[in-house]
Tab-separated table of C-alpha atoms in Angstrom:
chain	number	residue	atom	x	y	z
A	1	UNK	CA	-57.133	139.197	126.409
A	2	UNK	CA	-59.810	140.835	124.762
A	3	UNK	CA	-58.220	143.595	123.090
A	4	UNK	CA	-55.630	141.034	121.980
A	5	UNK	CA	-58.556	139.019	120.521
A	6	UNK	CA	-59.944	142.067	119.171
A	7	UNK	CA	-56.796	143.502	117.554
A	8	UNK	CA	-55.991	139.841	115.561
A	9	UNK	CA	-59.965	139.725	114.710
A	10	UNK	CA	-59.462	143.057	112.930
A	11	UNK	CA	-55.959	142.282	111.294
A	12	UNK	CA	-57.201	138.992	110.066
A	13	UNK	CA	-60.445	140.839	108.871
A	14	UNK	CA	-57.738	143.607	106.657
A	15	UNK	CA	-55.237	141.020	105.910
A	16	UNK	CA	-58.536	139.389	104.097
A	17	UNK	CA	-59.542	141.754	101.974
A	18	UNK	CA	-56.366	142.277	100.038
A	19	UNK	CA	-56.597	139.627	98.082
A	20	UNK	CA	-56.013	140.270	94.092
A	21	UNK	CA	-55.876	143.566	93.523
A	22	UNK	CA	-55.774	143.426	89.475
A	23	UNK	CA	-59.004	144.634	88.393
A	24	UNK	CA	-60.163	144.787	84.590
A	25	UNK	CA	-63.076	147.841	85.412
A	26	UNK	CA	-63.363	149.768	89.305
A	27	UNK	CA	-65.358	148.539	91.334
A	28	UNK	CA	-67.703	151.204	93.448
A	29	UNK	CA	-66.264	152.130	96.829
A	30	UNK	CA	-68.956	151.678	99.774
A	31	UNK	CA	-68.762	152.843	103.579
A	32	UNK	CA	-68.367	149.679	104.766
A	33	UNK	CA	-65.472	148.939	102.145
A	34	UNK	CA	-63.765	151.416	104.197
A	35	UNK	CA	-64.602	150.224	107.607
A	36	UNK	CA	-60.580	150.445	108.684
A	37	UNK	CA	-63.148	152.921	110.917
A	38	UNK	CA	-60.334	155.438	111.044
A	39	UNK	CA	-58.210	157.376	108.618
A	40	UNK	CA	-55.047	158.379	110.463
A	41	UNK	CA	-53.666	160.892	107.579
A	42	UNK	CA	-55.558	163.375	105.662
A	43	UNK	CA	-55.110	166.226	103.512
A	44	UNK	CA	-56.386	168.334	100.724
A	45	UNK	CA	-55.893	168.356	97.597
A	46	UNK	CA	-56.341	171.722	95.539
A	47	UNK	CA	-56.852	174.540	97.400
A	48	UNK	CA	-58.936	177.738	96.398
A	49	UNK	CA	-60.079	180.833	98.097
A	50	UNK	CA	-63.728	181.121	97.752
A	51	UNK	CA	-66.235	178.481	99.084
A	52	UNK	CA	-67.881	175.374	97.544
A	53	UNK	CA	-71.716	176.153	96.432
A	54	UNK	CA	-74.153	174.378	95.264
A	55	UNK	CA	-74.041	172.631	91.896
A	56	UNK	CA	-69.718	173.210	91.873
A	57	UNK	CA	-67.606	170.391	92.209
A	58	UNK	CA	-66.828	169.522	96.395
A	59	UNK	CA	-63.483	169.981	96.783
A	60	UNK	CA	-61.280	167.197	96.398
A	61	UNK	CA	-59.372	165.720	98.858
A	62	UNK	CA	-57.610	161.894	100.050
A	63	UNK	CA	-57.324	159.920	103.537
A	64	UNK	CA	-55.127	157.312	104.277
A	65	UNK	CA	-57.190	154.470	106.517
A	66	UNK	CA	-54.828	152.577	109.032
A	67	UNK	CA	-54.145	149.169	106.765
A	68	UNK	CA	-52.260	151.808	104.070
A	69	UNK	CA	-54.837	152.033	101.698
A	70	UNK	CA	-55.280	155.441	99.913
A	71	UNK	CA	-58.598	157.204	99.001
A	72	UNK	CA	-59.970	160.428	97.392
A	73	UNK	CA	-63.570	161.453	97.442
A	74	UNK	CA	-63.333	162.065	94.035
A	75	UNK	CA	-62.964	158.500	93.480
A	76	UNK	CA	-66.296	157.783	94.925
A	77	UNK	CA	-67.619	159.652	91.680
A	78	UNK	CA	-70.330	157.604	90.310
A	79	UNK	CA	-71.940	157.743	93.891
A	80	UNK	CA	-73.744	159.596	96.390
A	81	UNK	CA	-72.024	161.033	99.949
A	82	UNK	CA	-72.598	162.145	103.176
A	83	UNK	CA	-69.446	164.319	103.849
A	84	UNK	CA	-69.920	165.249	107.724
A	85	UNK	CA	-67.933	167.289	109.683
A	86	UNK	CA	-67.683	166.877	113.637
A	87	UNK	CA	-65.574	166.803	116.911
A	88	UNK	CA	-65.733	164.368	119.401
A	89	UNK	CA	-66.571	167.484	121.869
A	90	UNK	CA	-69.788	168.524	119.954
A	91	UNK	CA	-72.680	166.911	121.406
A	92	UNK	CA	-74.578	167.566	118.603
A	93	UNK	CA	-72.449	165.873	116.812
A	94	UNK	CA	-72.416	162.417	119.027
A	95	UNK	CA	-76.368	162.965	119.100
A	96	UNK	CA	-75.761	162.774	115.084
A	97	UNK	CA	-73.149	159.698	114.645
A	98	UNK	CA	-76.218	157.020	115.521
A	99	UNK	CA	-77.981	158.184	113.012
A	100	UNK	CA	-75.413	158.781	110.153
A	101	UNK	CA	-74.796	155.077	111.504
A	102	UNK	CA	-77.988	154.323	110.993
A	103	UNK	CA	-78.194	155.593	107.495
A	104	UNK	CA	-74.406	153.348	106.506
A	105	UNK	CA	-76.744	150.457	107.781
A	106	UNK	CA	-79.524	150.415	105.666
A	107	UNK	CA	-78.123	152.742	102.776
A	108	UNK	CA	-75.319	151.338	102.094
A	109	UNK	CA	-75.190	150.234	98.514
A	110	UNK	CA	-76.648	153.612	97.760
A	111	UNK	CA	-74.213	156.258	99.570
A	112	UNK	CA	-71.140	156.950	101.672
A	113	UNK	CA	-70.503	158.340	104.129
A	114	UNK	CA	-68.026	160.335	105.396
A	115	UNK	CA	-66.620	161.757	109.309
A	116	UNK	CA	-64.690	164.377	109.183
A	117	UNK	CA	-63.084	165.554	112.455
A	118	UNK	CA	-62.082	168.842	112.858
A	119	UNK	CA	-58.185	169.407	114.599
A	120	UNK	CA	-58.097	165.986	116.814
A	121	UNK	CA	-55.485	162.659	117.226
A	122	UNK	CA	-56.818	159.580	116.380
A	123	UNK	CA	-55.995	158.713	120.355
A	124	UNK	CA	-59.557	161.389	121.010
A	125	UNK	CA	-61.667	159.528	117.766
A	126	UNK	CA	-60.678	156.394	118.424
A	127	UNK	CA	-62.816	155.731	121.217
A	128	UNK	CA	-65.354	157.986	120.371
A	129	UNK	CA	-65.867	155.880	117.464
A	130	UNK	CA	-65.838	152.590	120.008
A	131	UNK	CA	-68.066	154.261	122.281
A	132	UNK	CA	-71.205	154.562	119.682
A	133	UNK	CA	-70.245	151.685	117.739
A	134	UNK	CA	-69.227	153.555	113.859
A	135	UNK	CA	-68.069	151.614	111.609
A	136	UNK	CA	-68.216	154.352	108.471
A	137	UNK	CA	-64.904	156.000	107.871
A	138	UNK	CA	-63.763	158.858	110.605
A	139	UNK	CA	-60.980	160.812	108.682
A	140	UNK	CA	-58.760	162.472	111.379
A	141	UNK	CA	-57.755	166.047	109.895
A	142	UNK	CA	-55.474	167.249	112.486
A	143	UNK	CA	-54.333	169.812	110.995
A	144	UNK	CA	-58.379	170.803	109.919
A	145	UNK	CA	-57.547	172.053	106.192
A	146	UNK	CA	-60.194	169.600	104.727
A	147	UNK	CA	-62.579	172.072	107.187
A	148	UNK	CA	-60.771	174.958	106.379
A	149	UNK	CA	-61.144	174.099	102.462
A	150	UNK	CA	-65.264	173.431	103.044
A	151	UNK	CA	-65.682	176.575	105.537
A	152	UNK	CA	-66.759	174.778	108.449
A	153	UNK	CA	-66.677	176.871	111.239
A	154	UNK	CA	-69.145	175.861	113.691
A	155	UNK	CA	-69.985	172.152	114.099
A	156	UNK	CA	-71.685	169.854	112.903
A	157	UNK	CA	-71.892	170.655	108.990
A	158	UNK	CA	-72.902	168.091	106.659
A	159	UNK	CA	-72.262	168.536	103.084
A	160	UNK	CA	-74.317	165.834	100.334
A	161	UNK	CA	-72.823	165.323	97.428
A	162	UNK	CA	-74.620	163.842	94.535
A	163	UNK	CA	-72.444	161.158	92.011
A	164	UNK	CA	-71.140	163.231	89.796
A	165	UNK	CA	-69.096	165.390	92.394
A	166	UNK	CA	-70.920	168.254	92.634
A	167	UNK	CA	-72.476	170.077	95.942
A	168	UNK	CA	-75.945	169.164	96.451
A	169	UNK	CA	-76.930	171.058	99.463
A	170	UNK	CA	-74.952	171.838	102.903
A	171	UNK	CA	-76.684	171.332	106.598
A	172	UNK	CA	-75.655	173.295	109.776
A	173	UNK	CA	-76.085	172.422	112.853
A	174	UNK	CA	-74.275	175.041	115.442
A	175	UNK	CA	-72.437	173.170	118.709
A	176	UNK	CA	-72.873	177.024	120.430
A	177	UNK	CA	-76.445	177.448	118.822
A	178	UNK	CA	-78.265	174.542	119.148
A	179	UNK	CA	-81.686	176.158	118.278
A	180	UNK	CA	-80.204	176.824	114.788
A	181	UNK	CA	-80.933	173.903	113.402
A	182	UNK	CA	-80.257	171.032	115.931
A	183	UNK	CA	-78.895	167.460	114.905
A	184	UNK	CA	-79.789	165.332	111.603
A	185	UNK	CA	-82.041	162.864	112.192
A	186	UNK	CA	-82.431	159.527	110.411
A	187	UNK	CA	-85.919	161.048	108.638
A	188	UNK	CA	-84.045	163.969	107.643
A	189	UNK	CA	-81.388	162.716	106.105
A	190	UNK	CA	-83.381	160.185	104.071
A	191	UNK	CA	-84.821	163.489	102.950
A	192	UNK	CA	-81.380	164.259	101.689
A	193	UNK	CA	-80.674	161.368	100.337
A	194	UNK	CA	-83.565	160.793	97.965
A	195	UNK	CA	-82.957	164.327	96.443
A	196	UNK	CA	-79.349	163.229	95.881
A	197	UNK	CA	-78.330	162.217	91.737
């Protein structure tokens, strides 16, 4: 019964957002605008041998939310972006999620947070999102091409992207070695957001 009601409310909310799509100027996209929560399809839009470096453009990719809305990373230019690579089995990733959610809750008008899942399915990601009450987009990348393009081997890894689309910094935790950095807490994330342009 609750699942049916929840599904109805979810579909109703999605339909309410489907009003007039014509606009004279592009509007900025926030994390809550993308709140279908799980992107069911994703792919890299550009291939290159070199990994993205600080000061270079972040490699573009696109993702499609469950409601069919497709967004590219480049569509978010004009806004600061935190791109977090994670997996459900990664304990440091799990510990970071509430801190990332707190950033969304308090800075949604200033930053877009995207979580790129590495090599898992929608069926694995959905219960994780529900359990941790994540409202920002979790992008299922079951092929791993996005994490490969960004050079992500160990998790978690976060790219901080300036509003012009350039990489401002990269922070890496390590599920295999949690003493390397540990998790990014809210205070650390606030410090990183302060230096984004």
